[in-house]
């Protein structure tokens, strides 16, 4: 007897359909009964035979002594994970005649089985639901803990289940019209709005007016930012509050971000969407594979988990230099490509880079209140861990000086995050009008949608960053005196465009260029 069910496997951040074919033949005795799985299964898939047998038995179903063969097609794709437990179990029940429904071509099944027959969550459910919609598969049956994640995809009916017995009852109800089947319905817009809350606020930051202004510019244009200052000056405090002034995720961005978090298995239980821009802060002991991604079947790393959000690297020179250098590709291209012998996968990685560092090992170089105890060779070794080409990819460099006592003790609070965020949103609206509505832009390998000034191409810079003659002369003088590169030239223009947008100015004038140039002064000349 042959019975088929449908499931999916995730490679990169996209799901691929998998047909689960179950065949059985009778045997004379229990010792001749076998359970074999073919189709390039990994260890977790091969071990499913024991979980499935126990789950079927403990759910109250009979499993006669037979020779069972499971084929996961197409057979040339490696199958990973425990999500095939449910389709395998349902295939076995269908082959033994325990299901009233005989055709499961319009159902996608995924879930890990416990020995009692209960269902546990699995990673990568959102890409599977997207795939089901694209293939015209109407119904998706999965563990209750994954249901909200899949239900944000319009065009499919998601049925949350808790046990194998419940899945059988649900499928049998479809044999009689499915009147008692009730899919879970979620409005994605409501999910995004109800989760907009930030516990940290810029009003708690005393002083640091220059740093807060730079953060506002960075948030408005999506620019990378580097903070240099002594210990205790507030660099980490500022960094943790930057998410509170970022523009909210639109639905397309939230869906793309949630797919990555779903595949990586870091999505919170019963969380339908990633509603906030991600804030990832890896420790400086992280490996290059942990940062970029890797594995036999590559999985996303921290740069992809920070997609559409922030990647914060605290104590920047403490990161191994080879780890920092692998960031060059995602900083330029917005993607990460990981190649293995069996496959090559690409992950999106368009993020704002936020970095913080001390100016020297002791932390007090150029500090007015304390003397630096480091020798020039010590400072040089410390600084050389961050290469010049790497620094070139940072739009904004700022010095975060120690806060004075009077500023710490002042009674009045500074601007709130909500006030700053209003200006950021106004600037983002001007950029959206300039680049066209995001939803109307088609994403291809050559043409990606532009969400902010920092993502402008060279061609767009020439169109949208025209300078007056005075601004042109100022930029030329700065380039010659500071020895800035062509990449730094483009980043100054992008930053100046954002500063103009914050003011509501149509043209880039001298004061915009002058402020943008000031954000490049903490380059190598800072340690000269």
Tab-separated table of N, CA, C and O in Angstrom, residues 248-345:
chain	number	residue	atom	x	y	z
A	248	UNK	N	9.824	52.397	11.928
A	248	UNK	CA	9.265	51.059	12.152
A	248	UNK	C	9.377	50.197	10.899
A	248	UNK	O	9.461	50.703	9.773
A	249	UNK	N	9.362	48.902	11.109
A	249	UNK	CA	9.386	47.964	9.994
A	249	UNK	C	8.085	48.040	9.214
A	249	UNK	O	6.998	48.082	9.795
A	250	UNK	N	8.172	48.076	7.892
A	250	UNK	CA	6.982	47.873	7.077
A	250	UNK	C	6.765	46.369	6.943
A	250	UNK	O	7.641	45.566	7.283
A	251	UNK	N	5.614	45.957	6.443
A	251	UNK	CA	5.276	44.534	6.456
A	251	UNK	C	6.254	43.695	5.648
A	251	UNK	O	6.666	42.615	6.077
A	252	UNK	N	6.663	44.187	4.460
A	252	UNK	CA	7.591	43.405	3.642
A	252	UNK	C	8.923	43.190	4.359
A	252	UNK	O	9.512	42.109	4.295
A	253	UNK	N	9.407	44.226	5.052
A	253	UNK	CA	10.642	44.088	5.816
A	253	UNK	C	10.452	43.124	6.984
A	253	UNK	O	11.317	42.283	7.260
A	254	UNK	N	9.326	43.236	7.680
A	254	UNK	CA	9.051	42.350	8.817
A	254	UNK	C	8.974	40.900	8.373
A	254	UNK	O	9.482	39.995	9.051
A	255	UNK	N	8.352	40.658	7.228
A	255	UNK	CA	8.226	39.292	6.722
A	255	UNK	C	9.595	38.720	6.371
A	255	UNK	O	9.909	37.570	6.718
A	256	UNK	N	10.428	39.512	5.713
A	256	UNK	CA	11.756	39.055	5.325
A	256	UNK	C	12.626	38.790	6.553
A	256	UNK	O	13.355	37.798	6.619
A	257	UNK	N	12.538	39.674	7.543
A	257	UNK	CA	13.309	39.508	8.776
A	257	UNK	C	12.845	38.285	9.551
A	257	UNK	O	13.656	37.515	10.076
A	258	UNK	N	11.537	38.083	9.616
A	258	UNK	CA	10.985	36.946	10.350
A	258	UNK	C	11.396	35.630	9.707
A	258	UNK	O	11.633	34.632	10.400
A	259	UNK	N	11.491	35.598	8.379
A	259	UNK	CA	11.933	34.373	7.698
A	259	UNK	C	13.321	33.965	8.179
A	259	UNK	O	13.573	32.787	8.447
A	260	UNK	N	14.218	34.936	8.289
A	260	UNK	CA	15.579	34.626	8.731
A	260	UNK	C	15.577	34.118	10.166
A	260	UNK	O	16.220	33.113	10.483
A	261	UNK	N	14.848	34.789	11.046
A	261	UNK	CA	14.797	34.378	12.449
A	261	UNK	C	14.113	33.022	12.593
A	261	UNK	O	14.466	32.238	13.474
A	262	UNK	N	13.144	32.756	11.737
A	262	UNK	CA	12.473	31.457	11.772
A	262	UNK	C	13.419	30.338	11.371
A	262	UNK	O	13.491	29.294	12.026
A	263	UNK	N	14.165	30.548	10.298
A	263	UNK	CA	15.119	29.532	9.832
A	263	UNK	C	16.199	29.281	10.878
A	263	UNK	O	16.618	28.141	11.105
A	264	UNK	N	16.653	30.350	11.547
A	264	UNK	CA	17.710	30.213	12.552
A	264	UNK	C	17.198	29.629	13.865
A	264	UNK	O	17.998	29.267	14.737
A	265	UNK	N	15.869	29.550	14.019
A	265	UNK	CA	15.297	28.987	15.236
A	265	UNK	C	15.358	29.917	16.434
A	265	UNK	O	15.318	29.453	17.568
A	266	UNK	N	15.450	31.230	16.212
A	266	UNK	CA	15.541	32.191	17.319
A	266	UNK	C	14.268	33.004	17.481
A	266	UNK	O	14.216	33.918	18.302
A	267	UNK	N	13.229	32.678	16.714
A	267	UNK	CA	11.968	33.382	16.847
A	267	UNK	C	11.300	32.991	18.156
A	267	UNK	O	11.248	31.811	18.514
A	268	UNK	N	10.793	33.971	18.877
A	268	UNK	CA	10.143	33.702	20.155
A	268	UNK	C	8.904	32.837	19.949
A	268	UNK	O	8.197	32.993	18.955
A	269	UNK	N	8.617	31.889	20.892
A	269	UNK	CA	7.418	31.047	20.768
A	269	UNK	C	6.153	31.899	20.666
A	269	UNK	O	6.004	32.897	21.367
A	270	UNK	N	5.256	31.483	19.771
A	270	UNK	CA	3.968	32.151	19.564
A	270	UNK	C	4.110	33.591	19.086
A	270	UNK	O	3.179	34.386	19.194
A	271	UNK	N	5.274	33.947	18.560
A	271	UNK	CA	5.481	35.279	17.991
A	271	UNK	C	5.212	35.213	16.497
A	271	UNK	O	5.873	34.491	15.771
A	272	UNK	N	4.230	35.976	16.032
A	272	UNK	CA	3.878	35.900	14.623
A	272	UNK	C	4.878	36.588	13.722
A	272	UNK	O	5.237	36.066	12.678
A	273	UNK	N	5.330	37.777	14.113
A	273	UNK	CA	6.259	38.555	13.304
A	273	UNK	C	7.329	39.175	14.188
A	273	UNK	O	7.105	39.407	15.375
A	274	UNK	N	8.475	39.442	13.593
A	274	UNK	CA	9.476	40.285	14.249
A	274	UNK	C	9.002	41.718	14.050
A	274	UNK	O	9.059	42.257	12.949
A	275	UNK	N	8.479	42.320	15.111
A	275	UNK	CA	7.820	43.621	14.991
A	275	UNK	C	8.787	44.796	15.122
A	275	UNK	O	8.488	45.889	14.677
A	276	UNK	N	9.953	44.575	15.765
A	276	UNK	CA	10.947	45.630	15.922
A	276	UNK	C	12.146	45.344	15.034
A	276	UNK	O	12.440	44.179	14.725
A	277	UNK	N	12.840	46.375	14.665
A	277	UNK	CA	14.089	46.165	13.940
A	277	UNK	C	15.063	45.428	14.860
A	277	UNK	O	15.239	45.806	16.012
A	278	UNK	N	15.690	44.356	14.354
A	278	UNK	CA	16.567	43.556	15.219
A	278	UNK	C	17.740	44.372	15.755
A	278	UNK	O	18.241	45.281	15.085
A	279	UNK	N	18.157	44.050	16.965
A	279	UNK	CA	19.351	44.643	17.571
A	279	UNK	C	20.228	43.477	18.020
A	279	UNK	O	19.933	42.806	18.996
A	280	UNK	N	21.288	43.218	17.267
A	280	UNK	CA	22.170	42.092	17.555
A	280	UNK	C	23.502	42.638	18.070
A	280	UNK	O	24.092	43.547	17.475
A	281	UNK	N	23.965	42.079	19.181
A	281	UNK	CA	25.207	42.537	19.803
A	281	UNK	C	26.076	41.336	20.153
A	281	UNK	O	26.132	40.914	21.314
A	282	UNK	N	26.768	40.750	19.169
A	282	UNK	CA	27.597	39.564	19.446
A	282	UNK	C	28.813	39.918	20.290
A	282	UNK	O	29.348	41.032	20.214
A	283	UNK	N	29.256	38.955	21.093
A	283	UNK	CA	30.453	39.141	21.917
A	283	UNK	C	31.696	39.109	21.030
A	283	UNK	O	31.696	38.492	19.950
A	284	UNK	N	32.765	39.752	21.492
A	284	UNK	CA	33.963	39.842	20.642
A	284	UNK	C	34.695	38.509	20.491
A	284	UNK	O	35.655	38.428	19.716
A	285	UNK	N	34.264	37.457	21.201
A	285	UNK	CA	34.868	36.134	21.018
A	285	UNK	C	34.215	35.351	19.877
A	285	UNK	O	34.587	34.202	19.632
A	286	UNK	N	33.249	35.951	19.178
A	286	UNK	CA	32.541	35.247	18.114
A	286	UNK	C	33.493	34.880	16.981
A	286	UNK	O	34.474	35.577	16.705
A	287	UNK	N	33.216	33.754	16.326
A	287	UNK	CA	34.031	33.322	15.183
A	287	UNK	C	33.488	33.946	13.907
A	287	UNK	O	32.386	34.498	13.877
A	288	UNK	N	34.272	33.829	12.834
A	288	UNK	CA	33.801	34.366	11.559
A	288	UNK	C	32.571	33.615	11.066
A	288	UNK	O	31.663	34.205	10.480
A	289	UNK	N	32.495	32.287	11.330
A	289	UNK	CA	31.315	31.518	10.935
A	289	UNK	C	30.088	31.948	11.732
A	289	UNK	O	28.979	31.997	11.208
A	290	UNK	N	30.287	32.264	13.027
A	290	UNK	CA	29.168	32.733	13.828
A	290	UNK	C	28.660	34.085	13.379
A	290	UNK	O	27.468	34.378	13.465
A	291	UNK	N	29.553	34.916	12.872
A	291	UNK	CA	29.169	36.250	12.427
A	291	UNK	C	28.519	36.223	11.051
A	291	UNK	O	27.484	36.857	10.824
A	292	UNK	N	29.116	35.477	10.131
A	292	UNK	CA	28.642	35.458	8.749
A	292	UNK	C	27.622	34.342	8.516
A	292	UNK	O	26.692	34.478	7.737
A	293	UNK	N	27.787	33.220	9.206
A	293	UNK	CA	26.948	32.048	8.984
A	293	UNK	C	27.793	30.890	8.499
A	293	UNK	O	28.924	31.070	8.038
A	294	UNK	N	27.264	29.689	8.623
A	294	UNK	CA	28.019	28.520	8.182
A	294	UNK	C	27.341	27.235	8.598
A	294	UNK	O	26.181	27.209	8.998
A	295	UNK	N	28.097	26.137	8.498
A	295	UNK	CA	27.573	24.811	8.781
A	295	UNK	C	27.606	23.946	7.538
A	295	UNK	O	27.827	24.435	6.412
A	296	UNK	N	27.383	22.641	7.718
A	296	UNK	CA	27.341	21.743	6.568
A	296	UNK	C	26.259	22.182	5.590
A	296	UNK	O	26.486	22.292	4.384
A	297	UNK	N	25.053	22.386	6.114
A	297	UNK	CA	24.018	23.111	5.369
A	297	UNK	C	23.992	24.503	5.980
A	297	UNK	O	23.557	24.683	7.117
A	298	UNK	N	24.499	25.523	5.268
A	298	UNK	CA	24.715	26.836	5.889
A	298	UNK	C	23.476	27.417	6.551
A	298	UNK	O	22.365	27.339	6.022
A	299	UNK	N	23.703	27.980	7.734
A	299	UNK	CA	22.662	28.665	8.492
A	299	UNK	C	23.033	30.138	8.617
A	299	UNK	O	24.215	30.496	8.568
A	300	UNK	N	22.051	31.030	8.790
A	300	UNK	CA	22.374	32.460	8.894
A	300	UNK	C	23.154	32.789	10.149
A	300	UNK	O	22.954	32.182	11.208
A	301	UNK	N	24.068	33.753	10.024
A	301	UNK	CA	24.843	34.228	11.159
A	301	UNK	C	24.301	35.541	11.683
A	301	UNK	O	23.198	35.976	11.324
A	302	UNK	N	25.082	36.206	12.529
A	302	UNK	CA	24.628	37.430	13.175
A	302	UNK	C	24.333	38.547	12.173
A	302	UNK	O	23.406	39.334	12.375
A	303	UNK	N	25.092	38.632	11.087
A	303	UNK	CA	24.849	39.715	10.131
A	303	UNK	C	23.498	39.553	9.442
A	303	UNK	O	22.834	40.541	9.102
A	304	UNK	N	23.067	38.305	9.250
A	304	UNK	CA	21.752	38.073	8.645
A	304	UNK	C	20.636	38.229	9.671
A	304	UNK	O	19.546	38.696	9.342
A	305	UNK	N	20.910	37.834	10.925
A	305	UNK	CA	19.911	38.045	11.977
A	305	UNK	C	19.682	39.535	12.235
A	305	UNK	O	18.631	39.922	12.748
A	306	UNK	N	20.668	40.353	11.890
A	306	UNK	CA	20.535	41.808	12.028
A	306	UNK	C	19.932	42.449	10.783
A	306	UNK	O	19.821	43.683	10.719
A	307	UNK	N	19.521	41.682	9.798
A	307	UNK	CA	18.959	42.202	8.554
A	307	UNK	C	17.785	43.140	8.849
A	307	UNK	O	16.905	42.831	9.651
A	308	UNK	N	17.800	44.311	8.212
A	308	UNK	CA	16.789	45.362	8.424
A	308	UNK	C	16.848	45.966	9.825
A	308	UNK	O	15.902	46.641	10.256
A	309	UNK	N	17.949	45.715	10.530
A	309	UNK	CA	18.088	46.253	11.873
A	309	UNK	C	19.495	46.721	12.151
A	309	UNK	O	20.182	47.257	11.263
A	310	UNK	N	19.951	46.509	13.394
A	310	UNK	CA	21.236	47.010	13.870
A	310	UNK	C	22.163	45.866	14.249
A	310	UNK	O	21.740	44.904	14.899
A	311	UNK	N	23.421	45.988	13.872
A	311	UNK	CA	24.476	45.099	14.344
A	311	UNK	C	25.439	45.953	15.163
A	311	UNK	O	26.097	46.853	14.629
A	312	UNK	N	25.502	45.697	16.460
A	312	UNK	CA	26.337	46.500	17.362
A	312	UNK	C	27.573	45.706	17.762
A	312	UNK	O	27.477	44.629	18.336
A	313	UNK	N	28.737	46.249	17.430
A	313	UNK	CA	30.013	45.634	17.791
A	313	UNK	C	30.674	46.495	18.859
A	313	UNK	O	31.265	47.538	18.554
A	314	UNK	N	30.548	46.081	20.111
A	314	UNK	CA	31.154	46.812	21.216
A	314	UNK	C	32.594	46.353	21.396
A	314	UNK	O	32.916	45.191	21.129
A	315	UNK	N	33.453	47.247	21.865
A	315	UNK	CA	34.888	46.946	22.014
A	315	UNK	C	35.455	46.427	20.688
A	315	UNK	O	36.013	45.341	20.597
A	316	UNK	N	35.299	47.226	19.663
A	316	UNK	CA	35.618	46.815	18.293
A	316	UNK	C	37.010	46.206	18.110
A	316	UNK	O	37.144	45.155	17.485
A	317	UNK	N	38.099	46.813	18.644
A	317	UNK	CA	39.431	46.231	18.413
A	317	UNK	C	39.643	44.868	19.077
A	317	UNK	O	40.631	44.200	18.769
A	318	UNK	N	38.743	44.481	19.986
A	318	UNK	CA	38.883	43.172	20.623
A	318	UNK	C	38.433	42.038	19.710
A	318	UNK	O	38.738	40.876	19.956
A	319	UNK	N	37.693	42.357	18.655
A	319	UNK	CA	37.303	41.334	17.685
A	319	UNK	C	38.532	40.936	16.867
A	319	UNK	O	39.331	41.799	16.480
A	320	UNK	N	38.725	39.648	16.600
A	320	UNK	CA	39.838	39.248	15.727
A	320	UNK	C	39.739	39.941	14.374
A	320	UNK	O	38.630	40.128	13.848
A	321	UNK	N	40.893	40.312	13.833
A	321	UNK	CA	40.868	41.088	12.594
A	321	UNK	C	40.218	40.302	11.451
A	321	UNK	O	39.497	40.876	10.627
A	322	UNK	N	40.449	38.979	11.399
A	322	UNK	CA	39.860	38.196	10.311
A	322	UNK	C	38.335	38.173	10.415
A	322	UNK	O	37.623	38.083	9.397
A	323	UNK	N	37.803	38.283	11.638
A	323	UNK	CA	36.352	38.323	11.814
A	323	UNK	C	35.793	39.645	11.292
A	323	UNK	O	34.761	39.683	10.610
A	324	UNK	N	36.488	40.753	11.582
A	324	UNK	CA	36.033	42.046	11.098
A	324	UNK	C	36.110	42.142	9.581
A	324	UNK	O	35.226	42.731	8.937
A	325	UNK	N	37.136	41.547	9.000
A	325	UNK	CA	37.323	41.679	7.551
A	325	UNK	C	36.228	40.965	6.754
A	325	UNK	O	35.930	41.365	5.628
A	326	UNK	N	35.621	39.915	7.342
A	326	UNK	CA	34.560	39.229	6.593
A	326	UNK	C	33.298	40.065	6.505
A	326	UNK	O	32.373	39.713	5.763
A	327	UNK	N	33.269	41.182	7.219
A	327	UNK	CA	32.107	42.072	7.130
A	327	UNK	C	32.125	42.931	5.875
A	327	UNK	O	31.134	43.597	5.565
A	328	UNK	N	33.225	42.936	5.154
A	328	UNK	CA	33.328	43.834	3.998
A	328	UNK	C	32.239	43.545	2.965
A	328	UNK	O	31.604	44.469	2.452
A	329	UNK	N	32.025	42.272	2.629
A	329	UNK	CA	31.023	41.948	1.606
A	329	UNK	C	29.614	42.373	2.008
A	329	UNK	O	28.932	43.058	1.239
A	330	UNK	N	29.133	41.990	3.199
A	330	UNK	CA	27.774	42.434	3.543
A	330	UNK	C	27.638	43.947	3.672
A	330	UNK	O	26.575	44.493	3.359
A	331	UNK	N	28.691	44.644	4.119
A	331	UNK	CA	28.611	46.103	4.213
A	331	UNK	C	28.460	46.749	2.841
A	331	UNK	O	27.793	47.773	2.693
A	332	UNK	N	29.052	46.156	1.825
A	332	UNK	CA	28.977	46.709	0.478
A	332	UNK	C	27.761	46.207	-0.284
A	332	UNK	O	27.066	46.975	-0.943
A	333	UNK	N	27.506	44.884	-0.214
A	333	UNK	CA	26.504	44.270	-1.078
A	333	UNK	C	25.157	44.035	-0.410
A	333	UNK	O	24.156	43.844	-1.096
A	334	UNK	N	25.125	43.971	0.925
A	334	UNK	CA	23.875	43.677	1.603
A	334	UNK	C	23.482	42.218	1.573
A	334	UNK	O	22.359	41.865	1.929
A	335	UNK	N	24.397	41.363	1.141
A	335	UNK	CA	24.146	39.920	1.125
A	335	UNK	C	25.404	39.185	1.565
A	335	UNK	O	26.504	39.727	1.512
A	336	UNK	N	25.214	37.939	1.984
A	336	UNK	CA	26.324	37.066	2.340
A	336	UNK	C	26.166	35.777	1.546
A	336	UNK	O	25.092	35.163	1.561
A	337	UNK	N	27.203	35.371	0.852
A	337	UNK	CA	27.183	34.119	0.102
A	337	UNK	C	28.123	33.131	0.762
A	337	UNK	O	29.297	33.419	0.975
A	338	UNK	N	27.590	31.966	1.121
A	338	UNK	CA	28.364	30.916	1.782
A	338	UNK	C	28.408	29.713	0.856
A	338	UNK	O	27.368	29.175	0.468
A	339	UNK	N	29.611	29.304	0.494
A	339	UNK	CA	29.775	28.201	-0.450
A	339	UNK	C	30.290	26.963	0.260
A	339	UNK	O	31.213	27.039	1.081
A	340	UNK	N	29.697	25.847	-0.044
A	340	UNK	CA	30.134	24.545	0.432
A	340	UNK	C	30.260	23.618	-0.762
A	340	UNK	O	29.837	23.947	-1.875
A	341	UNK	N	30.819	22.440	-0.543
A	341	UNK	CA	31.001	21.502	-1.643
A	341	UNK	C	29.660	21.107	-2.257
A	341	UNK	O	29.534	20.953	-3.474
A	342	UNK	N	28.633	20.950	-1.403
A	342	UNK	CA	27.345	20.473	-1.885
A	342	UNK	C	26.451	21.593	-2.404
A	342	UNK	O	25.582	21.357	-3.236
A	343	UNK	N	26.623	22.822	-1.896
A	343	UNK	CA	25.725	23.899	-2.284
A	343	UNK	C	26.330	25.254	-1.974
A	343	UNK	O	27.308	25.360	-1.232
A	344	UNK	N	25.726	26.274	-2.563
A	344	UNK	CA	26.094	27.658	-2.290
A	344	UNK	C	24.814	28.424	-2.005
A	344	UNK	O	23.889	28.407	-2.819
A	345	UNK	N	24.745	29.077	-0.835
A	345	UNK	CA	23.531	29.775	-0.417
A	345	UNK	C	23.841	31.231	-0.121
A	345	UNK	O	24.922	31.564	0.357
